[in-house]
XYZ file of C-alpha atoms in Angstrom:
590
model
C 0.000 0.000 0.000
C 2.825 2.708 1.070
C 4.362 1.866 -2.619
C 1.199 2.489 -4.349
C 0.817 5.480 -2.644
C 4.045 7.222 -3.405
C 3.074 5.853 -6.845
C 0.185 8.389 -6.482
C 2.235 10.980 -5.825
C 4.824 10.953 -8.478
C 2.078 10.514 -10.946
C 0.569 13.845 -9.606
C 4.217 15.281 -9.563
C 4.566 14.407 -13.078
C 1.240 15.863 -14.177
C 1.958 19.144 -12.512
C 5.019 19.480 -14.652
C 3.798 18.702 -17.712
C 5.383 22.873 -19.247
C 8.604 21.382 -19.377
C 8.197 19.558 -22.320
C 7.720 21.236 -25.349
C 5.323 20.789 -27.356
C 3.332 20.019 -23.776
C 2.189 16.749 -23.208
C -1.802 15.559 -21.990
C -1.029 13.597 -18.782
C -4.522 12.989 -17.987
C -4.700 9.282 -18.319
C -8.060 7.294 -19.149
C -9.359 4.829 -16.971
C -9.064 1.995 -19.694
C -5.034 2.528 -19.055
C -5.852 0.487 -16.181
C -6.763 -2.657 -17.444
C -3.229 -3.588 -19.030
C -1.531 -1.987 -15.679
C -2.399 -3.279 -12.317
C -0.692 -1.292 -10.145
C -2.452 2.247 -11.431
C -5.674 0.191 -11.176
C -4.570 -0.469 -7.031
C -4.146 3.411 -7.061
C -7.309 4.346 -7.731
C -8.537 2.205 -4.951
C -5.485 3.565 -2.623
C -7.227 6.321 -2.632
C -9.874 5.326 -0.582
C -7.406 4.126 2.132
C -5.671 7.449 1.926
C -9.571 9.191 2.940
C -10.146 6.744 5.502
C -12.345 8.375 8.516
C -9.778 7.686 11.473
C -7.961 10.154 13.265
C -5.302 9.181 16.117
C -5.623 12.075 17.933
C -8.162 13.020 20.313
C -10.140 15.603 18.169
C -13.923 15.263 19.209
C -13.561 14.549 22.698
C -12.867 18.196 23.279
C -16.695 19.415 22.183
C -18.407 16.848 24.659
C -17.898 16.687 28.540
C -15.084 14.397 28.637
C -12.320 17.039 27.936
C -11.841 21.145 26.719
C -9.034 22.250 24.705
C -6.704 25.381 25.999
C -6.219 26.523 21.965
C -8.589 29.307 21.690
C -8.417 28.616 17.326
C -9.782 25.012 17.840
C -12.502 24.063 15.512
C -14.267 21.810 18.042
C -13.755 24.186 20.834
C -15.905 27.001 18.619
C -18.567 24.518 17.503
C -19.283 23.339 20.983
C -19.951 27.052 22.213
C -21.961 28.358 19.768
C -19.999 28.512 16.126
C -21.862 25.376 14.817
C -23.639 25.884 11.764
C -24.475 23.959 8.184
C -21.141 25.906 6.759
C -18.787 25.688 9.481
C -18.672 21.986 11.132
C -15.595 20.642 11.536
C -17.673 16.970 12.026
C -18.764 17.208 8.350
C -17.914 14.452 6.375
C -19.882 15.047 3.346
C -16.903 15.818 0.683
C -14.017 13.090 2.123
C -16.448 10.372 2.279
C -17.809 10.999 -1.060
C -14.584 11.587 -2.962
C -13.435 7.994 -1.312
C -16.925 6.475 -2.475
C -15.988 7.843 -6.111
C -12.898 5.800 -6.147
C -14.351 3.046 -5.180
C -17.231 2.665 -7.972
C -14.347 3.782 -10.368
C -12.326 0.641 -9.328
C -15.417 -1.572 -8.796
C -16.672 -0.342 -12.606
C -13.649 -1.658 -14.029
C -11.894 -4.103 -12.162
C -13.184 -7.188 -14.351
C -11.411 -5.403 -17.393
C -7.942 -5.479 -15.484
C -5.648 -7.808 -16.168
C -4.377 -9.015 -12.576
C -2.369 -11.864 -13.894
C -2.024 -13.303 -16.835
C -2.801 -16.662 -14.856
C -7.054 -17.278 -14.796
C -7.184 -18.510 -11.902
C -4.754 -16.404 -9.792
C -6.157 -13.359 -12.057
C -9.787 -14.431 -10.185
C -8.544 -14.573 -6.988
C -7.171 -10.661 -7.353
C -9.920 -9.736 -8.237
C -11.949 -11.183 -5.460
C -9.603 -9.740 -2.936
C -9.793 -6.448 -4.446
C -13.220 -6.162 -4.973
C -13.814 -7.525 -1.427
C -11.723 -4.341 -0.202
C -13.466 -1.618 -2.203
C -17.254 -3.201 -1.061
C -15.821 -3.050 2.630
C -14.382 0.618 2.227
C -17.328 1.328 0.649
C -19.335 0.253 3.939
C -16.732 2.205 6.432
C -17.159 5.381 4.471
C -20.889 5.372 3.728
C -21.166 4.875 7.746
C -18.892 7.661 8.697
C -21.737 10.086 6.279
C -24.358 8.466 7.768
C -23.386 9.104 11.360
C -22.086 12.338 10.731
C -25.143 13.560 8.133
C -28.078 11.130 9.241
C -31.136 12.555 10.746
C -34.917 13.636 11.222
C -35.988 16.339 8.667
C -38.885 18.959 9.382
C -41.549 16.478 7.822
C -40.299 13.656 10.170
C -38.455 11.373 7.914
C -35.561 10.172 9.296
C -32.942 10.524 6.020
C -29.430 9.347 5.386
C -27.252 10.876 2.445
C -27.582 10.118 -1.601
C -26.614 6.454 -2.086
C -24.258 6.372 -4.823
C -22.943 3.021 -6.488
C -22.015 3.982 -9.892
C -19.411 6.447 -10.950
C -20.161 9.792 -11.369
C -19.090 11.585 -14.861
C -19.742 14.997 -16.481
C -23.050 13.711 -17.759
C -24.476 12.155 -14.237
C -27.498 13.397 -12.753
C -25.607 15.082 -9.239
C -29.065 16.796 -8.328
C -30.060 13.408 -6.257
C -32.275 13.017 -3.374
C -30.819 11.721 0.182
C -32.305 8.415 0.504
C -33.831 7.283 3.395
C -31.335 6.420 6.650
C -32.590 3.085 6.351
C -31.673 2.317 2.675
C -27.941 3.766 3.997
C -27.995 1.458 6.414
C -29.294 -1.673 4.012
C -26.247 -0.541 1.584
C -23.695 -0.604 3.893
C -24.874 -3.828 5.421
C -25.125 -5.027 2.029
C -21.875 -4.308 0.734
C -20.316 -5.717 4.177
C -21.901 -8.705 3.363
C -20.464 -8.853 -0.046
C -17.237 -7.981 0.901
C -17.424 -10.943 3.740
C -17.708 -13.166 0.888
C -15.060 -12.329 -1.046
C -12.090 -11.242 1.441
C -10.436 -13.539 3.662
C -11.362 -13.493 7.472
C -7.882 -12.291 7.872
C -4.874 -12.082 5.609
C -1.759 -14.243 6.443
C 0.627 -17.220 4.709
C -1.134 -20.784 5.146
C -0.261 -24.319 3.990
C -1.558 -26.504 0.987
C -3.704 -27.919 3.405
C -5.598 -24.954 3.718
C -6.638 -22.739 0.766
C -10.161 -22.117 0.937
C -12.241 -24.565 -0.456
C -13.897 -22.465 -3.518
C -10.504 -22.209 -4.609
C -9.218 -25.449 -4.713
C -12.546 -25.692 -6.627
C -10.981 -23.854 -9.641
C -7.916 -25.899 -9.175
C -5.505 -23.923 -6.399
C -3.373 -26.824 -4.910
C 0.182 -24.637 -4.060
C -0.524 -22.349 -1.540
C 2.364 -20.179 -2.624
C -0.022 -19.130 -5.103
C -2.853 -18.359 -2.562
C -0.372 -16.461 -0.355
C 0.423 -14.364 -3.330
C -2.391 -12.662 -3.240
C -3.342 -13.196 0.178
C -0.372 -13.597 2.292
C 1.236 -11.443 5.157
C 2.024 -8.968 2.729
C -1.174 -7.741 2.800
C -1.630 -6.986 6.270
C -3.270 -3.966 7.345
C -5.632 -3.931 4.695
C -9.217 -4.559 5.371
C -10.268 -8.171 6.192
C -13.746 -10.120 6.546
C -12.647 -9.498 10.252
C -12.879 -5.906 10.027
C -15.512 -5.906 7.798
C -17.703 -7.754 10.315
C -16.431 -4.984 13.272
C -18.133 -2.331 10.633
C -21.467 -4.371 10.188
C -21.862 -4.304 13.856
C -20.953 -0.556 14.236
C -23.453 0.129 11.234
C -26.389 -1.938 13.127
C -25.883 -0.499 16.822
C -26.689 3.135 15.138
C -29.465 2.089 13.731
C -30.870 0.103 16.924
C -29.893 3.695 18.998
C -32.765 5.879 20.462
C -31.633 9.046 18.140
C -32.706 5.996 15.182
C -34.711 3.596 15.648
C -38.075 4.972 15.169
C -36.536 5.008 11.651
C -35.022 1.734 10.708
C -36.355 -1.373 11.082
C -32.774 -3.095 12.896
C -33.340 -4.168 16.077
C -31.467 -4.354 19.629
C -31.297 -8.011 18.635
C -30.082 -7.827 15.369
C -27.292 -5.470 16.686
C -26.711 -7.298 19.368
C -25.978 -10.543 17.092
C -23.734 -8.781 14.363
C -21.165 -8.119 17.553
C -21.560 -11.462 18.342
C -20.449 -12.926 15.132
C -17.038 -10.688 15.606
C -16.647 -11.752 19.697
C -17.055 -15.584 19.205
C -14.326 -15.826 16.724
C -12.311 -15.209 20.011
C -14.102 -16.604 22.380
C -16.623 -14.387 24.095
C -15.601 -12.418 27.560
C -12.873 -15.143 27.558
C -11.204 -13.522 25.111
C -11.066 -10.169 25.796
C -7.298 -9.113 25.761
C -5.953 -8.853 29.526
C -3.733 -5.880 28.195
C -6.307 -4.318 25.946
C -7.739 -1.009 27.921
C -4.070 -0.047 27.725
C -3.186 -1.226 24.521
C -1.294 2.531 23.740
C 0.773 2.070 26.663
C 2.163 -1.837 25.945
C 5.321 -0.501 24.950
C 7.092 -4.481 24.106
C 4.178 -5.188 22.542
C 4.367 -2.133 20.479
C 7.754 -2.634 19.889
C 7.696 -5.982 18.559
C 4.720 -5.977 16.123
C 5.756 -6.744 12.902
C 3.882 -5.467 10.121
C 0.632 -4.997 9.562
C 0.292 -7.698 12.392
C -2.274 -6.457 15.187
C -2.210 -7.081 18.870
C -5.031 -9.183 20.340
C -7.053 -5.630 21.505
C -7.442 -4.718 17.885
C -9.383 -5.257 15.168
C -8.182 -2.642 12.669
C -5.075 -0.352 13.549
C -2.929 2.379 11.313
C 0.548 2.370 10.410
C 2.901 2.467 12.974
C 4.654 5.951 13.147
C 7.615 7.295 15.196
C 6.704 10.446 16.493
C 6.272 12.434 19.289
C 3.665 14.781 18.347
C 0.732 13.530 20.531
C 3.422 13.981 23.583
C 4.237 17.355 22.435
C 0.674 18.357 22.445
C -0.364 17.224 25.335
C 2.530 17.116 27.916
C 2.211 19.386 30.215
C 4.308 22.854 30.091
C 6.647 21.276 32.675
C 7.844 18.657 30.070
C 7.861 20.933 26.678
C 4.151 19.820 25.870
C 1.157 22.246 24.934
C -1.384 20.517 27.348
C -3.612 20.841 24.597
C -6.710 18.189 26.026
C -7.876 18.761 29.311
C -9.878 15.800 30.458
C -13.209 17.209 32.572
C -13.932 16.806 36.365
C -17.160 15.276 34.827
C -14.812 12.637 33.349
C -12.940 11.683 36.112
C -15.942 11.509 38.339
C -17.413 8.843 35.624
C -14.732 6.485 37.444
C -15.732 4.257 40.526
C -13.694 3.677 43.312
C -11.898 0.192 43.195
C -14.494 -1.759 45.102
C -17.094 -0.961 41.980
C -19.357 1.242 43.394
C -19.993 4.935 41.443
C -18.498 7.912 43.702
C -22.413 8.983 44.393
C -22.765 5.898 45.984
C -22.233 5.807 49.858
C -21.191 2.521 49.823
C -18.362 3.435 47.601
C -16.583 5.363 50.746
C -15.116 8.015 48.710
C -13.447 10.699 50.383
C -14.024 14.407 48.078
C -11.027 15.370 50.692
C -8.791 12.470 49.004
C -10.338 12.109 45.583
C -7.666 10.292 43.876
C -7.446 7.377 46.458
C -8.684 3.988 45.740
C -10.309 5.099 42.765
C -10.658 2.907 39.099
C -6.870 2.214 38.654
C -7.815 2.972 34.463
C -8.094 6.743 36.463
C -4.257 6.797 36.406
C -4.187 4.711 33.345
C -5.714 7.642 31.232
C -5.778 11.226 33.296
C -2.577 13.107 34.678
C -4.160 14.255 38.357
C -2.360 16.394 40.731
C 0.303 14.484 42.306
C 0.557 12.012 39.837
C 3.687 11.452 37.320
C 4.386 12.065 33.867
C 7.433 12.158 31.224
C 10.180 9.723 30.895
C 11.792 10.438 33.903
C 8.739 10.402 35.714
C 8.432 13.993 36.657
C 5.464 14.786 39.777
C 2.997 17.226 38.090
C 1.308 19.242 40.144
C -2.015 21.153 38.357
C -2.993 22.599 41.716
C -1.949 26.553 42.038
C -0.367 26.060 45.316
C 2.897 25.559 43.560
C 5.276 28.067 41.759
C 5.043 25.655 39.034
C 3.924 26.103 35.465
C 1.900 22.978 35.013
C -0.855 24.632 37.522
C -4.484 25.342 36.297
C -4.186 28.217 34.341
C -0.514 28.915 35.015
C 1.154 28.829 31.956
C -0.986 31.329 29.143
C -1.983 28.961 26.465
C -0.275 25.410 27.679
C -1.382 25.058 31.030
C -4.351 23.029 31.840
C -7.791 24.661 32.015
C -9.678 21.828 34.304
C -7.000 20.873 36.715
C -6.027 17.475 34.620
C -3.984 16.585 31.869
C -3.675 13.665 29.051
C -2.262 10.560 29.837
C -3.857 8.172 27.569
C -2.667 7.084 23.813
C 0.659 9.100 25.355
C 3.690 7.270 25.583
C 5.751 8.190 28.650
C 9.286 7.242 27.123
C 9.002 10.319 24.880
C 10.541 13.611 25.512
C 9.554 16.710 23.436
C 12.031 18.826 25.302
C 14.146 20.373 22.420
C 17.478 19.538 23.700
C 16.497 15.208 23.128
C 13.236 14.694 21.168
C 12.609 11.568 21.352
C 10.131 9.894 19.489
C 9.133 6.407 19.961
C 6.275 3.942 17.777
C 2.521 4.825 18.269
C -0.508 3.727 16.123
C -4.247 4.340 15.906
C -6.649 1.787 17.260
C -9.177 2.391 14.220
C -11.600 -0.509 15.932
C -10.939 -2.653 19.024
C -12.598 -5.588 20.323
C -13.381 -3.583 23.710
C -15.790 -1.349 21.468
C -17.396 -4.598 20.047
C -17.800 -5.930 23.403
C -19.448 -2.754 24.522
C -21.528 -2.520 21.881
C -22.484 -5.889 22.433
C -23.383 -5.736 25.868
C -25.949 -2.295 24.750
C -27.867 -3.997 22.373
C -28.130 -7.818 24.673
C -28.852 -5.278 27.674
C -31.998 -3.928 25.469
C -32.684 -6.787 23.815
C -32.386 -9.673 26.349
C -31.836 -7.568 29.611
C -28.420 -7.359 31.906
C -28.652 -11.941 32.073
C -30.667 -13.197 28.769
C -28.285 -13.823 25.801
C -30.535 -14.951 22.954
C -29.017 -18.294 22.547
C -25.628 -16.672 22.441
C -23.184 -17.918 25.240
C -22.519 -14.712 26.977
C -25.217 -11.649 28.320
C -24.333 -8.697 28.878
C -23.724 -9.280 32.586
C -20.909 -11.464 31.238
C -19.424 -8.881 29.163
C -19.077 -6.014 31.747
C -18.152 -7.954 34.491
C -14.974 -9.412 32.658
C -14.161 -6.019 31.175
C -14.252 -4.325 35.065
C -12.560 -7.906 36.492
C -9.993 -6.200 33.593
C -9.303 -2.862 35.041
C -8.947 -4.327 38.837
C -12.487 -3.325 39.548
C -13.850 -5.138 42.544
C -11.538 -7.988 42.742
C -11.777 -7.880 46.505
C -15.588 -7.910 47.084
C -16.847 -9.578 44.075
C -17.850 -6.424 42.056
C -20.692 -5.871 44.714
C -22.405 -3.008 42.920
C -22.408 -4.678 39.585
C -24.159 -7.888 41.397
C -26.586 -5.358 42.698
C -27.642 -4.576 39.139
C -27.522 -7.244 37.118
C -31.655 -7.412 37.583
C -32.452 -3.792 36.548
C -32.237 -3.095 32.745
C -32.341 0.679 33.331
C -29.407 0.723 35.603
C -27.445 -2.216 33.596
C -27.700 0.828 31.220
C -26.145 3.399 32.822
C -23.374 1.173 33.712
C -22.925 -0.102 30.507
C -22.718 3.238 28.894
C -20.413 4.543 32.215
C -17.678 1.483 31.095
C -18.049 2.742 27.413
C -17.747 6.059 28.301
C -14.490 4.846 30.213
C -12.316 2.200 28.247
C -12.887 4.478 24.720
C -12.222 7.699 26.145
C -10.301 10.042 23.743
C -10.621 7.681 20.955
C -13.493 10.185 19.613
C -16.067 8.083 20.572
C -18.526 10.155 22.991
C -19.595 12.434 20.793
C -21.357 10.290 18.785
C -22.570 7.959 21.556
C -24.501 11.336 23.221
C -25.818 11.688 20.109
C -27.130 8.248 19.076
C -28.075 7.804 22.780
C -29.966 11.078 22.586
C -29.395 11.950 26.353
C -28.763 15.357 27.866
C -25.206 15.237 28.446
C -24.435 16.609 25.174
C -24.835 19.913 26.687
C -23.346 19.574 30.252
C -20.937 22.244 31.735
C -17.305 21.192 31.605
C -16.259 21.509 35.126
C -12.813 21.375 36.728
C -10.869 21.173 40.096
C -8.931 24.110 41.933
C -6.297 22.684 44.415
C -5.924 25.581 46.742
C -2.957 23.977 48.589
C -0.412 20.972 49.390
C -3.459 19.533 52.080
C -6.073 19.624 49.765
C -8.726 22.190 49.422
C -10.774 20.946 46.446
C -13.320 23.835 44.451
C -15.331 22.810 41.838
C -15.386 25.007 38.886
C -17.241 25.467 35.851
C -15.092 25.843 32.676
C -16.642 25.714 29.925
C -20.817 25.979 28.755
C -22.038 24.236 25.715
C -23.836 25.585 24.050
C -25.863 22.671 21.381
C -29.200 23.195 20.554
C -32.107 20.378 20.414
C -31.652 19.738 17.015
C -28.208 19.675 17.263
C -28.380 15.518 17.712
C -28.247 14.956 13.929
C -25.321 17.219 12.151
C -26.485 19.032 8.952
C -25.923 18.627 5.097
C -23.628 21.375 4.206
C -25.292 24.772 2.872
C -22.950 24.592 0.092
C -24.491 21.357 -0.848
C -27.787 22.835 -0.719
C -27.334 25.564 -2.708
C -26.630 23.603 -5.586
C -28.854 20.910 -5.416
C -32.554 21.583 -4.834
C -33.450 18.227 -4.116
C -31.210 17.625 -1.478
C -33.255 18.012 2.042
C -31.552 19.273 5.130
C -31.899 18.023 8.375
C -34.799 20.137 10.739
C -33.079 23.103 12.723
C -30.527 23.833 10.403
């Protein structure tokens, strides 16, 4: 993939320089140039790996009451107090998405013509595996429109965006309607489907013993030939693995109060999709015993070869070495910007160790200690006063007892605004400070099994309640009691306040969506749950802590409104879009 890409690119250089030659030359190449030339054919379908919709930093979490930002110029920051409109939204996915889609039903219009190998039946089985990648990017981008554009218009129709499967050319009809959310939702399940079929479950080197069986059918017997096309070379690309992850994604939106009233897939349905990911690894017994810290496994890191995934992920990104999401978020003490400030309202969200939330007088917290014998994953994400930081494992202390810089509100511009700082998808071992810069390996975690398992454990909750399972082999009471038995929640008395809820649907709920809210922090996640949840949080004060002194004197303070309006829950189809095209709809409110 990285050589088709810089491909790509020296194909665009080369157009751009098309005055030196004399007389000039037309370097705009038709698509039938593809068929006799495989690798130009793969770039047109790079293309839609290049758009992907994954980011590894923590953009969104900023606009929602998990965290603020101290850069006054951030997008999100402006949207979530007031600046969100149909032209400016920084959530808008409308022209990425589409662009990647265009690629796509280029490559899928002509892939038959190209000539993968001048072998039949090695030709057939590039152009399954191809084709089974560009119906699963297809799915991942037509979801990322949906969630972002998806919603109830003023006549109460609940629409989705224009389905598009064809390739659009100077003489297409661009003036199209948004069909309905659930035909979006049909397509991408469809296509997922389709690409299941035709892509392996994962990509990897096997023996003669085991190419698939419809291959052997057209008469495959050295699996040298198989691996060819399928082997460990091609790791990272999408699989029938992944493409499963997105199915289940794609039905837990639909099944989600903000939806439902609108689509016809059920809790159960959604709930079933996740399971067909979770028991290829074995239910709750699988889940990965490093997994909630999988940014942090630093040997693990180290050692992955590539394209090879730890057992917490489903999909990840290249690995890069950097040390930019250090340098952004460090605090001012170690040469970092302190750029996300996770809330008070966050770091309430965790329970004390024995299980019980910190409302709960059972738990025995102590607002005069807050930090002790709390949810170690606390430590594992958020920087608190007192705690360390950097690769020499510097104290940092936010409170503004201390002549120090890292206080709230210290430093003008890089100090922290709420009293906390970033510790999660940070790597400690890296040092921004000018005189060393070190940089060490990080990836994004584009879809982890935690998420499935979460999802999972919604939709069962709904559709079975916190015990029933629906002939699967776990419940949801399953799959939240091994993910806290994870974090070192209530090891000592039996996780005492789950046990105390595993009868009540409506509380298994809150719980559920508590742990969510928890293990996929900053991996831009809450903003769209609040919104597919519908609930009120959406527009909760960010609050914050000031530590008057060394003993302790905690104050509550509010740092930042929101400022979303009702109709807010379903982004808008940009105005620009409208303009041109009268029989596009827009979402009501905007």
């Amino acid at each position: 993939m990285k050589n088709i890409i810089k491909l790509v690119v020296l194909v665009l250089l080369f157009t751009a320089c098309d005055d030196m030659f004399d007389p000039a030359l037309e370097n705009n190449r038709g698509l039938d140039a593809m068929y006799n030339e495989p690798t130009y054919a793969q770039g047109i379908l790079a293309n839609a790996y290049i758009l992907l919709p994954y980011s590894s930093a923590p953009q969104s979490d900023v606009a929602t009451d998990d965290a603020v930002t101290n850069d006054n110029d951030n997008d999100y920051l402006a949207m979530a107090t007031g600046s969100w409109t149909a032209s400016t939204n920084p959530m808008s996915q409308w022209q990425g998405r589409r662009n990647a889609i265009q690629y796509i039903n280029l490559f899928l219009a002509n892939t038959d013509e190209v000539v993968w190998s001048k072998e039949e039946v090695i030709n057939t089985m590039y152009n399954d595996r191809l084709k089974g990648e560009a119906y699963a990017l297809r799915a991942v981008q037509m979801l990322a429109l949906l969630k972002a554009h998806g919603g109830w218009t003023a006549g109460g129709e609940l629409l989705g965006v224009p389905i598009v499967t064809e390739p659009e050319t100077a003489e297409s009809d661009f003036n199209l309607p948004r069909n309905t959310f659930q035909e979006c939702i049909n397509q991408i399940i469809a296509d997922a489907n389709t690409a299941m079929d035709l892509l392996p479950l994962d990509f990897g080197d096997i023996s003669d013993g085991e190419i698939p069986s419809k291959y052997q059918s057209l008469g495959v017997t050295n699996a040298g030939d198989y691996n060819r096309v399928n082997g460990n070379h091609m790791r990272g690309r999408i699989t029938g693995r992944i493409i499963e992850a997105v199915r289940a994604q794609a039905a837990l939106l639909a099944a989600s109060p903000a939806y439902n009233a609108g689509t016809t897939v059920s809790w159960e349905d959604a709930a079933n999709f996740a399971a067909d990911v979770l028991d290829r690894v074995g239910g709750p017994n699988g889940l990965a015993t490093d997994g909630h810290t999988w940014y942090a496994n630093i040997s693990q890191i180290e050692g992955l070869a590539s394209g090879v995934t730890p057992p917490e992920i489903i999909w990840r990104g290249d690995i890069g070495q950097n040390n930019d999401l250090e340098t952004d978020n460090f605090p001012p003490s170690l040469y970092g910007n302190g750029r996300v400030n996770p809330t008070q309202n966050l770091v309430d969200a965790f329970p004390t160790v024995d299980g019980y939330p910190i409302t709960d007088p059972a738990s025995n917290y102590d607002p005069e200690d807050p930090y002790a014998n709390r949810d170690p994953r606390l430590n594992d994400y958020i920087v608190v006063n007192g705690s360390t930081q950097g690769p020499n494992s510097e104290v940092i202390v936010t409170g503004i007892y201390a002549d120090d810089k890292d206080g709230i509100n210290q430093e003008n511009g890089r100090s922290t605004r709420t009293g906390y700082y970033l510790r999660k998808l940070l790597r400690y071992d890296c040092n921004p400070n000018p005189e060393f810069d070190t940089e060490q390996k990080h990836y994004a975690a584009r879809i982890r099994y935690t998420e499935i398992f979460l999802a999972y454990a919604e939709a069962a909750n709904e559709a079975w309640g916190p015990t029933g399972n629906g002939g699967n082999s776990y419940s949801a009471y399953d799959v939240i009691k091994a993910i806290r038995e994870r974090a070192g929640i209530g090891l000592e008395n039996g996780d005492a306040y789950l046990e105390s809820v595993k009868g009540d649907k409506d509380a298994m709920r809150e719980l559920i969506r508590n742990e969510r809210r928890i293990e996929l922090c900053f991996e831009n996640h809450r903003f769209w749950d609040l919104r597919r949840w519908n609930v009120a949080n959406l527009n909760e004060t960010a609050r914050g802590i000031r530590i008057e002194d060394a003993n302790g004197t905690y104050t509550l303070v509010d740092v930042e409104s929101r400022n979303y309006a009702d109709y807010m829950y379903y982004g808008p189809v940009p105005y620009g879009e409208l303009q041109k095209w009268s029989n596009l709809e827009q979402n009501a409110g905007w």
